[in-house]
CSV table of C-alpha atoms and ligand atoms in Angstrom, one decimal:
chain,number,residue,atom,x,y,z
A,1,UNK,CA,24.4,-27.9,42.0
A,2,UNK,CA,22.0,-26.0,44.4
A,3,UNK,CA,19.5,-23.8,42.4
A,4,UNK,CA,17.7,-20.7,43.1
A,5,UNK,CA,14.3,-21.3,45.0
A,6,UNK,CA,11.3,-21.2,42.7
A,7,UNK,CA,9.7,-18.0,42.0
A,8,UNK,CA,12.9,-16.1,42.7
A,9,UNK,CA,15.4,-14.1,40.2
A,10,UNK,CA,19.1,-12.9,40.4
A,11,UNK,CA,19.8,-9.8,39.1
A,12,UNK,CA,23.2,-10.4,37.2
A,13,UNK,CA,26.0,-8.3,36.7
A,14,UNK,CA,25.2,-7.5,33.0
A,15,UNK,CA,21.9,-6.2,33.9
A,16,UNK,CA,22.6,-4.5,37.3
A,17,UNK,CA,22.9,-1.1,35.6
A,18,UNK,CA,19.0,-1.2,35.2
A,19,UNK,CA,18.7,-1.2,38.9
A,20,UNK,CA,21.3,1.6,39.2
A,21,UNK,CA,19.0,3.6,36.7
A,22,UNK,CA,16.0,2.9,38.7
A,23,UNK,CA,17.7,4.1,42.1
A,24,UNK,CA,18.9,7.1,40.2
A,25,UNK,CA,15.4,8.1,38.8
A,26,UNK,CA,13.9,7.3,42.4
A,27,UNK,CA,16.6,9.8,44.0
A,28,UNK,CA,16.1,12.6,41.5
A,29,UNK,CA,12.3,12.4,41.8
A,30,UNK,CA,12.6,12.2,45.5
A,31,UNK,CA,14.6,15.5,45.5
A,32,UNK,CA,12.0,17.2,43.2
A,33,UNK,CA,9.1,16.3,45.1
A,34,UNK,CA,10.5,16.5,48.6
A,35,UNK,CA,10.2,13.0,49.6
A,36,UNK,CA,12.6,11.5,52.2
A,37,UNK,CA,13.8,8.0,52.2
A,38,UNK,CA,12.6,5.4,54.8
A,39,UNK,CA,14.0,1.7,55.2
A,40,UNK,CA,12.1,-0.6,57.4
A,41,UNK,CA,13.5,-4.0,58.4
A,42,UNK,CA,12.9,-7.0,56.0
A,43,UNK,CA,10.9,-8.9,58.7
A,44,UNK,CA,8.2,-7.7,61.4
A,45,UNK,CA,6.1,-9.3,64.0
A,46,UNK,CA,3.4,-11.4,62.2
A,47,UNK,CA,0.6,-9.5,63.8
A,48,UNK,CA,1.7,-6.2,62.1
A,49,UNK,CA,0.6,-7.8,58.5
A,50,UNK,CA,-2.5,-9.6,60.0
A,51,UNK,CA,-3.7,-6.3,61.2
A,52,UNK,CA,-2.3,-4.0,58.9
A,53,UNK,CA,-2.6,-5.7,55.4
A,54,UNK,CA,-5.9,-7.4,56.6
A,55,UNK,CA,-6.8,-11.0,57.2
A,56,UNK,CA,-9.4,-11.2,54.4
A,57,UNK,CA,-6.5,-10.7,51.8
A,58,UNK,CA,-4.9,-13.3,49.8
A,59,UNK,CA,-1.4,-11.9,51.0
A,60,UNK,CA,-2.2,-12.7,54.5
A,61,UNK,CA,-4.4,-15.8,54.0
A,62,UNK,CA,-2.1,-17.6,51.6
A,63,UNK,CA,1.0,-15.8,50.7
A,64,UNK,CA,3.0,-14.8,53.7
A,65,UNK,CA,6.4,-16.3,54.7
A,66,UNK,CA,5.9,-16.7,58.3
A,67,UNK,CA,8.1,-18.7,60.7
A,68,UNK,CA,8.9,-18.6,64.5
A,69,UNK,CA,12.4,-17.2,65.5
A,70,UNK,CA,14.7,-19.2,68.0
A,71,UNK,CA,12.7,-17.1,70.7
A,72,UNK,CA,9.5,-18.6,69.7
A,73,UNK,CA,8.1,-15.2,68.0
A,74,UNK,CA,6.0,-15.4,65.1
A,75,UNK,CA,7.8,-13.4,62.4
A,76,UNK,CA,6.9,-12.6,59.0
A,77,UNK,CA,9.1,-11.5,56.0
A,78,UNK,CA,7.7,-8.2,54.6
A,79,UNK,CA,4.9,-8.8,51.9
A,80,UNK,CA,4.3,-5.3,51.1
A,81,UNK,CA,5.9,-1.9,52.4
A,82,UNK,CA,2.9,0.1,53.6
A,83,UNK,CA,2.4,-1.5,57.1
A,84,UNK,CA,6.0,-1.4,58.3
A,85,UNK,CA,6.1,2.2,57.2
A,86,UNK,CA,2.9,2.8,59.6
A,87,UNK,CA,4.4,1.0,62.3
A,88,UNK,CA,7.5,3.2,62.1
A,89,UNK,CA,5.5,6.2,61.7
A,90,UNK,CA,3.9,5.5,65.1
A,91,UNK,CA,6.9,3.9,66.8
A,92,UNK,CA,9.3,7.0,66.0
A,93,UNK,CA,6.5,9.5,66.5
A,94,UNK,CA,7.1,10.7,62.9
A,95,UNK,CA,3.8,12.6,63.4
A,96,UNK,CA,6.0,15.2,65.1
A,97,UNK,CA,7.8,15.8,61.8
A,98,UNK,CA,6.6,18.6,59.7
A,99,UNK,CA,3.3,17.2,58.0
A,100,UNK,CA,2.6,16.5,55.2
A,101,UNK,CA,5.6,13.9,55.3
A,102,UNK,CA,6.5,12.1,52.1
A,103,UNK,CA,8.4,9.0,52.4
A,104,UNK,CA,9.6,6.5,49.8
A,105,UNK,CA,11.2,3.2,50.0
A,106,UNK,CA,12.7,0.6,47.3
A,107,UNK,CA,12.8,-2.6,49.2
A,108,UNK,CA,12.2,-6.3,48.7
A,109,UNK,CA,8.8,-8.1,49.6
A,110,UNK,CA,8.1,-11.8,49.8
A,111,UNK,CA,4.7,-13.4,48.7
A,112,UNK,CA,4.3,-17.1,48.4
A,113,UNK,CA,2.6,-16.7,45.0
A,114,UNK,CA,2.2,-19.2,42.1
A,115,UNK,CA,5.5,-17.9,40.2
A,116,UNK,CA,4.5,-16.7,36.6
A,117,UNK,CA,5.4,-13.7,34.1
A,118,UNK,CA,5.9,-10.8,36.4
A,119,UNK,CA,5.0,-12.5,39.4
A,120,UNK,CA,7.8,-13.6,41.8
A,121,UNK,CA,8.0,-14.7,45.2
A,122,UNK,CA,10.5,-12.0,45.9
A,123,UNK,CA,9.7,-8.7,44.3
A,124,UNK,CA,10.9,-5.0,44.8
A,125,UNK,CA,8.7,-2.0,45.1
A,126,UNK,CA,9.3,1.5,44.7
A,127,UNK,CA,6.9,2.8,47.4
A,128,UNK,CA,5.9,6.2,48.3
A,129,UNK,CA,3.8,7.3,51.2
A,130,UNK,CA,2.2,10.5,52.0
A,131,UNK,CA,1.3,11.2,55.6
A,132,UNK,CA,-0.9,14.1,56.9
A,133,UNK,CA,-2.7,15.2,54.0
A,134,UNK,CA,-6.5,14.5,53.1
A,135,UNK,CA,-7.1,16.2,49.7
A,136,UNK,CA,-7.5,15.5,46.3
A,137,UNK,CA,-4.3,17.5,45.6
A,138,UNK,CA,-2.3,15.2,47.6
A,139,UNK,CA,-4.0,12.2,45.8
A,140,UNK,CA,-3.1,13.8,42.6
A,141,UNK,CA,0.4,14.5,43.5
A,142,UNK,CA,1.0,10.9,44.7
A,143,UNK,CA,-0.4,9.7,41.1
A,144,UNK,CA,1.9,12.2,39.6
A,145,UNK,CA,5.0,10.8,41.1
A,146,UNK,CA,4.3,7.5,40.1
A,147,UNK,CA,3.3,8.9,36.4
A,148,UNK,CA,6.5,10.8,36.4
A,149,UNK,CA,8.6,7.7,37.6
A,150,UNK,CA,7.2,5.7,34.4
A,151,UNK,CA,7.8,8.7,32.2
A,152,UNK,CA,11.6,8.8,32.9
A,153,UNK,CA,11.8,5.3,31.4
A,154,UNK,CA,9.8,6.5,28.3
A,155,UNK,CA,6.4,4.7,29.4
A,156,UNK,CA,3.3,6.7,29.4
A,157,UNK,CA,0.9,4.5,31.3
A,158,UNK,CA,-2.6,5.0,31.8
A,159,UNK,CA,-4.0,5.5,35.4
A,160,UNK,CA,-7.0,3.6,36.4
A,161,UNK,CA,-8.9,5.6,39.4
A,162,UNK,CA,-11.7,4.7,41.4
A,163,UNK,CA,-13.0,6.1,44.7
A,164,UNK,CA,-14.1,3.4,47.3
A,165,UNK,CA,-15.8,6.3,49.6
A,166,UNK,CA,-15.4,7.3,53.1
A,167,UNK,CA,-16.6,4.6,55.9
A,168,UNK,CA,-20.0,5.9,55.4
A,169,UNK,CA,-20.6,5.5,51.6
A,170,UNK,CA,-18.2,2.4,51.6
A,171,UNK,CA,-20.3,0.9,54.2
A,172,UNK,CA,-23.6,1.4,52.2
A,173,UNK,CA,-22.1,0.2,49.2
A,174,UNK,CA,-20.9,-2.9,50.8
A,175,UNK,CA,-24.5,-3.6,51.9
A,176,UNK,CA,-25.8,-3.1,48.4
A,177,UNK,CA,-23.3,-5.6,47.0
A,178,UNK,CA,-24.2,-8.4,49.5
A,179,UNK,CA,-27.7,-7.9,48.5
A,180,UNK,CA,-26.8,-8.1,45.1
A,181,UNK,CA,-24.4,-11.0,45.1
A,182,UNK,CA,-26.2,-13.1,47.9
A,183,UNK,CA,-28.7,-15.0,45.5
A,184,UNK,CA,-25.7,-15.5,43.0
A,185,UNK,CA,-23.2,-16.9,45.4
A,186,UNK,CA,-24.0,-20.6,44.6
A,187,UNK,CA,-23.0,-19.9,41.0
A,188,UNK,CA,-19.5,-18.2,41.8
A,189,UNK,CA,-16.0,-19.5,42.9
A,190,UNK,CA,-14.9,-20.7,46.3
A,191,UNK,CA,-12.8,-17.5,46.7
A,192,UNK,CA,-15.7,-15.4,46.1
A,193,UNK,CA,-17.7,-17.2,48.5
A,194,UNK,CA,-15.1,-16.6,51.2
A,195,UNK,CA,-14.7,-12.7,49.9
A,196,UNK,CA,-18.5,-12.3,50.3
A,197,UNK,CA,-18.0,-13.0,54.1
A,198,UNK,CA,-14.7,-11.2,54.5
A,199,UNK,CA,-14.5,-8.3,52.2
A,200,UNK,CA,-17.5,-8.2,49.6
A,201,UNK,CA,-15.7,-5.4,47.6
A,202,UNK,CA,-12.9,-8.0,46.4
A,203,UNK,CA,-16.0,-9.9,44.6
A,204,UNK,CA,-15.8,-7.2,41.9
A,205,UNK,CA,-12.2,-8.0,41.0
A,206,UNK,CA,-12.4,-11.7,40.6
A,207,UNK,CA,-10.6,-13.1,37.6
A,208,UNK,CA,-12.9,-16.0,37.0
A,209,UNK,CA,-15.1,-15.8,33.7
A,210,UNK,CA,-18.1,-17.0,35.5
A,211,UNK,CA,-17.9,-14.4,38.5
A,212,UNK,CA,-17.1,-11.7,35.8
A,213,UNK,CA,-20.4,-12.2,34.4
A,214,UNK,CA,-22.2,-11.4,37.7
A,215,UNK,CA,-20.0,-8.2,38.2
A,216,UNK,CA,-21.1,-6.6,35.0
A,217,UNK,CA,-24.7,-5.8,36.6
A,218,UNK,CA,-23.5,-5.2,40.1
A,219,UNK,CA,-24.1,-1.6,41.8
A,220,UNK,CA,-21.8,0.9,40.8
A,221,UNK,CA,-19.9,2.6,43.6
A,222,UNK,CA,-20.4,6.0,42.2
A,223,UNK,CA,-24.1,5.5,42.9
A,224,UNK,CA,-23.4,5.3,46.6
A,225,UNK,CA,-20.8,8.2,47.0
A,226,UNK,CA,-21.6,10.9,49.4
A,227,UNK,CA,-21.5,14.5,48.3
A,228,UNK,CA,-18.2,15.2,49.8
A,229,UNK,CA,-16.7,12.1,48.4
A,230,UNK,CA,-18.3,12.6,44.9
A,231,UNK,CA,-16.7,16.2,45.0
A,232,UNK,CA,-13.5,15.1,46.0
A,233,UNK,CA,-13.5,12.4,43.0
A,234,UNK,CA,-14.4,15.2,40.6
A,235,UNK,CA,-11.6,17.4,41.8
A,236,UNK,CA,-9.3,14.7,41.4
A,237,UNK,CA,-10.2,14.2,37.9
A,238,UNK,CA,-9.9,17.9,37.2
A,239,UNK,CA,-6.5,18.0,38.5
A,240,UNK,CA,-5.5,15.2,36.5
A,241,UNK,CA,-6.8,16.2,33.4
A,242,UNK,CA,-5.1,19.7,34.0
A,243,UNK,CA,-1.7,17.9,34.5
A,244,UNK,CA,-2.2,16.0,31.2
A,245,UNK,CA,-2.2,12.6,33.1
A,246,UNK,CA,-3.8,9.9,30.9
A,247,UNK,CA,-6.5,8.4,33.2
A,248,UNK,CA,-9.7,6.6,33.3
A,249,UNK,CA,-12.4,5.8,35.6
A,250,UNK,CA,-12.5,2.0,36.6
A,251,UNK,CA,-15.8,1.3,38.6
A,252,UNK,CA,-14.6,-2.1,39.4
A,253,UNK,CA,-11.1,-1.2,40.8
A,254,UNK,CA,-11.0,-2.2,44.4
A,255,UNK,CA,-7.3,-3.2,45.0
A,256,UNK,CA,-6.4,-6.3,46.9
A,257,UNK,CA,-5.7,-5.1,50.4
A,258,UNK,CA,-7.9,-4.3,53.0
A,259,UNK,CA,-6.8,-0.9,54.1
A,260,UNK,CA,-8.0,1.4,51.2
A,261,UNK,CA,-10.9,4.0,51.6
A,262,UNK,CA,-11.6,6.7,49.1
A,263,UNK,CA,-9.2,7.4,46.1
A,264,UNK,CA,-7.6,4.2,44.7
A,265,UNK,CA,-5.6,3.8,41.7
A,266,UNK,CA,-3.5,1.5,39.3
A,267,UNK,CA,-0.8,2.1,36.6
A,268,UNK,CA,-1.4,0.1,33.5
A,269,UNK,CA,0.0,-0.3,30.0
A,270,UNK,CA,-1.9,2.3,27.8
A,271,UNK,CA,-2.1,0.1,24.7
A,272,UNK,CA,-2.9,-3.2,26.1
A,273,UNK,CA,-4.8,-3.0,29.3
A,274,UNK,CA,-6.7,-6.3,29.3
A,275,UNK,CA,-5.3,-9.3,30.8
A,276,UNK,CA,-2.2,-7.6,32.0
A,277,UNK,CA,-1.1,-7.2,35.6
A,278,UNK,CA,-0.9,-3.7,36.9
A,279,UNK,CA,2.5,-2.1,36.7
A,280,UNK,CA,1.7,-0.7,39.9
A,281,UNK,CA,-1.1,0.7,42.3
A,282,UNK,CA,-1.9,2.3,45.5
A,283,UNK,CA,-4.8,4.5,47.0
A,284,UNK,CA,-5.6,6.2,50.2
A,285,UNK,CA,-5.8,4.6,53.6
A,286,UNK,CA,-6.9,7.0,56.2
A,287,UNK,CA,-7.8,4.7,59.1
A,288,UNK,CA,-4.5,2.6,59.1
A,289,UNK,CA,-2.5,4.5,61.4
A,290,UNK,CA,-5.2,4.8,64.0
A,291,UNK,CA,-5.9,0.9,63.6
A,292,UNK,CA,-2.3,0.4,64.5
A,293,UNK,CA,-2.5,2.4,67.5
A,294,UNK,CA,-1.4,5.9,66.3
A,295,UNK,CA,-2.9,9.0,66.2
A,296,UNK,CA,-5.5,9.3,63.1
A,297,UNK,CA,-3.6,10.5,60.1
A,298,UNK,CA,-4.7,10.4,56.6
A,299,UNK,CA,-2.3,8.8,54.1
A,300,UNK,CA,-2.1,8.0,50.4
A,301,UNK,CA,0.6,6.1,48.8
A,302,UNK,CA,1.6,3.4,46.0
A,303,UNK,CA,3.8,0.6,45.3
A,304,UNK,CA,5.4,0.0,41.8
A,305,UNK,CA,7.1,-3.4,41.1
A,306,UNK,CA,10.5,-2.7,39.7
A,307,UNK,CA,10.9,-6.3,38.2
A,308,UNK,CA,7.6,-5.8,36.3
A,309,UNK,CA,8.8,-2.4,35.1
A,310,UNK,CA,11.8,-4.0,33.8
A,311,UNK,CA,10.0,-6.8,32.1
A,312,UNK,CA,7.6,-4.4,30.6
A,313,UNK,CA,10.5,-2.1,29.1
A,314,UNK,CA,11.8,-5.5,27.7
A,315,UNK,CA,8.5,-6.4,26.1
A,316,UNK,CA,8.3,-2.9,24.5
A,317,UNK,CA,11.8,-3.1,23.4
A,318,UNK,CA,12.5,0.0,25.3
A,319,UNK,CA,16.4,0.0,26.3
A,320,UNK,CA,17.9,1.5,29.4
A,321,UNK,CA,21.1,3.1,28.4
A,322,UNK,CA,24.3,1.3,30.4
A,323,UNK,CA,25.9,4.7,31.4
A,324,UNK,CA,28.8,2.7,33.1
A,325,UNK,CA,31.7,2.4,30.7
A,326,UNK,CA,35.3,1.5,31.3
A,327,UNK,CA,37.1,4.1,29.7
A,328,UNK,CA,40.6,2.7,29.8
A,329,UNK,CA,42.4,-0.4,29.8
A,330,UNK,CA,46.1,-0.3,30.6
A,331,UNK,CA,47.7,-3.5,28.9
A,332,UNK,CA,51.0,-4.3,30.3
A,333,UNK,CA,53.9,-5.8,28.6
A,334,UNK,CA,56.4,-5.2,31.5
A,335,UNK,CA,57.0,-7.0,34.8
A,336,UNK,CA,56.8,-3.5,36.7
A,337,UNK,CA,53.4,-4.3,37.6
A,338,UNK,CA,53.8,-1.5,40.4
A,339,UNK,CA,54.1,1.2,37.9
A,340,UNK,CA,51.1,0.0,36.1
A,341,UNK,CA,48.9,0.0,39.4
A,342,UNK,CA,50.3,3.7,39.7
A,343,UNK,CA,49.4,4.6,36.3
A,344,UNK,CA,45.9,3.1,37.0
A,345,UNK,CA,45.5,4.8,40.3
A,346,UNK,CA,46.2,8.2,38.7
A,347,UNK,CA,43.6,7.7,36.1
A,348,UNK,CA,41.1,6.8,38.6
A,349,UNK,CA,42.1,9.6,40.9
A,350,UNK,CA,41.1,11.8,37.9
A,351,UNK,CA,37.5,10.3,37.8
A,352,UNK,CA,38.5,8.0,34.6
A,353,UNK,CA,37.2,4.5,35.0
A,354,UNK,CA,40.1,2.1,34.4
A,355,UNK,CA,40.8,-1.8,34.3
A,356,UNK,CA,44.2,-3.6,34.1
A,357,UNK,CA,45.8,-6.8,33.7
A,358,UNK,CA,44.7,-8.5,36.9
A,359,UNK,CA,45.4,-12.1,35.7
A,360,UNK,CA,48.7,-12.1,34.1
A,361,UNK,CA,47.6,-12.3,30.6
A,362,UNK,CA,49.4,-12.2,27.3
A,363,UNK,CA,49.2,-9.0,25.3
A,364,UNK,CA,46.7,-10.6,22.7
A,365,UNK,CA,44.5,-11.9,25.5
A,366,UNK,CA,44.4,-8.5,27.3
A,367,UNK,CA,43.2,-6.7,24.0
A,368,UNK,CA,40.4,-9.5,23.7
A,369,UNK,CA,39.5,-8.8,27.2
A,370,UNK,CA,39.4,-4.9,26.6
A,371,UNK,CA,37.3,-5.5,23.6
A,372,UNK,CA,34.6,-7.6,25.7
A,373,UNK,CA,34.5,-5.0,28.4
A,374,UNK,CA,34.0,-2.5,25.9
A,375,UNK,CA,36.8,-0.2,26.9
A,376,UNK,CA,37.1,2.8,24.8
A,377,UNK,CA,41.1,3.2,25.1
A,378,UNK,CA,43.8,0.7,25.5
A,379,UNK,CA,47.1,2.2,26.8
A,380,UNK,CA,49.9,-0.2,26.4
A,381,UNK,CA,53.1,-0.1,28.7
A,382,UNK,CA,56.1,-2.0,28.3
A,383,UNK,CA,59.6,-1.6,29.1
A,384,UNK,CA,60.3,0.6,26.0
A,385,UNK,CA,57.4,3.2,27.1
A,386,UNK,CA,58.7,3.2,30.6
A,387,UNK,CA,62.0,4.2,29.2
A,388,UNK,CA,60.9,6.8,26.8
A,389,UNK,CA,58.1,8.0,28.9
A,390,UNK,CA,55.7,7.9,25.7
A,391,UNK,CA,52.7,5.5,25.6
A,392,UNK,CA,50.9,3.9,23.0
A,393,UNK,CA,46.9,4.6,23.1
A,394,UNK,CA,44.5,3.0,20.8
A,395,UNK,CA,41.0,4.4,20.6
A,396,UNK,CA,39.1,1.0,20.3
A,397,UNK,CA,35.8,2.5,18.8
A,398,UNK,CA,37.6,4.6,16.2
A,399,UNK,CA,40.4,2.1,15.5
A,400,UNK,CA,43.1,5.0,15.7
A,401,UNK,CA,46.1,5.0,17.8
A,402,UNK,CA,49.0,7.2,18.5
A,403,UNK,CA,51.6,8.1,21.0
A,404,UNK,CA,51.3,10.6,24.2
A,405,UNK,CA,53.8,11.3,26.9
A,406,UNK,CA,52.7,9.9,30.3
A,407,UNK,CA,52.0,13.3,31.9
A,408,UNK,CA,49.4,14.4,29.2
A,409,UNK,CA,47.4,10.8,29.4
A,410,UNK,CA,44.8,12.2,31.7
A,411,UNK,CA,44.1,15.3,29.6
A,412,UNK,CA,44.0,13.4,26.4
A,413,UNK,CA,41.3,10.9,28.0
A,414,UNK,CA,39.4,13.8,29.4
A,415,UNK,CA,39.3,15.6,26.0
A,416,UNK,CA,38.6,12.7,23.7
A,417,UNK,CA,36.3,10.7,26.3
A,418,UNK,CA,33.0,11.3,24.3
B,501,HAM,P1,0.2,-4.2,45.5
B,501,HAM,O1,-0.8,-3.8,44.4
B,501,HAM,O2,0.2,-5.5,46.2
B,501,HAM,O3,0.2,-2.9,46.3
B,501,HAM,O4,1.8,-4.2,45.0
B,501,HAM,C1,2.0,-3.2,44.2
B,501,HAM,C2,3.0,-3.6,43.0
B,501,HAM,O5,4.0,-4.3,43.4
B,501,HAM,C3,2.2,-4.3,41.9
B,501,HAM,O6,1.5,-3.4,41.2
B,501,HAM,C4,3.4,-4.9,41.3
B,501,HAM,O7,4.0,-4.1,40.4
B,501,HAM,C5,4.2,-5.4,42.2
B,501,HAM,N1,4.1,-6.7,42.7
B,501,HAM,C6,3.3,-7.1,43.5
B,501,HAM,N2,3.1,-8.5,43.6
B,501,HAM,C7,4.3,-8.8,43.0
B,501,HAM,C8,5.0,-10.2,42.7
B,501,HAM,N3,4.7,-11.2,43.1
B,501,HAM,N4,5.9,-10.1,41.8
B,501,HAM,C9,6.2,-9.0,41.2
B,501,HAM,N5,5.8,-7.8,41.4
B,501,HAM,C10,4.7,-7.7,42.0
B,501,HAM,C11,0.9,-2.9,47.6
B,501,HAM,O8,1.8,-4.0,47.9
B,501,HAM,C12,0.7,-1.6,48.4
B,501,HAM,N6,1.5,-1.7,49.7
B,501,HAM,C13,1.2,-0.6,47.7
B,501,HAM,C14,0.6,0.7,48.5
B,501,HAM,C15,1.4,1.6,49.2
B,501,HAM,N7,-0.5,1.3,48.8
B,501,HAM,C16,-0.5,2.3,49.4
B,501,HAM,N8,0.9,2.7,49.6
């Protein structure tokens, strides 16, 4: 037998309704917030991610699925959604659309990570990217979309927010961090030593206990924000408070990707934040479009892991209702299967979900199957029924049964389906 590769997961038929629900929530939100869908390819030129995600990140350094195609080009499976959307925005001149332009995607990403709970080598993100607005209102609206998404599943997350500053205050802060960490580096982990050189901000979110001790007394970004960045951060907080979004300021939130500046945020479990991976996260990246060759365009966005969401719901015993129900099973005790198929077709034509005996089973086995698939009604059709035109119908949920004329079946089901 050939098994699924490590770190991957099938979505099985008995759970796929959850994904359908996710898509429904996404499409409903997209309508309310005027967000248009974008679908970029599953692989891109490797260079896009090297430049777009940043070569100091774990994603680029350790986790990309990169290979040469038959033409000798270096190709990488998408490790995250943002870079591909930026590429498409530039390549398709989407800056000519009405800006701000809000886009969303629900797409798979591939990262060669150490598999563990909530961490897979293929995961799916619901992402939103808001192009062409550089205001605290657009930050708040983006956070709001993510927040509302979780609320539709009965979760009220806590949003951690931070401000990494504009390029000027960010640079001052990075210098302060370097001065602070330099004498401590010898006691810190190898990753931190590397990050000190490539992206000192990442020293703040090292998970090693020893390194965390040094982080506690590190300079705080808030002390380095310029007046504009401070004002913007305060305004964001005012909006979030007014909109009843549960948030806290997390001064060591820096995010694992290089492109962020200014507002960054992550969604966490409100009860049990410590030790738990973020449910989703994002932030502002005002320089990336220009860095990848486009006209400078401010953007803010987020990515929410769907597998992580579903795991989280399970851990909280929050059920997603399976709205897909087979309403009718048509059981046959006649060889006139063409007639049965006509009956079934008529029911389906009237919007009634229906199943029939596709495998030549006995009546007893058909009832067993109808029970297993949770069909509400079973209509039994044999020679007698075909002659008299009266069909037996059993309500499997209530245990009641009766007899109805063939031409009244649809009406009966529609009236009694709930
Ligand atoms: P990220 O924080 O790397 O951000 O990923 C976003 C979310 O994807 C995570 O919070 C988590 O829910 C999910 N996720 C990431 N890696 C895995 C994994 N290995 N297994 C399961 N779930 C995972 C980004 O990717 C940014 N592109 C988000 C963004 C969009 N920022 C601005 N726009």
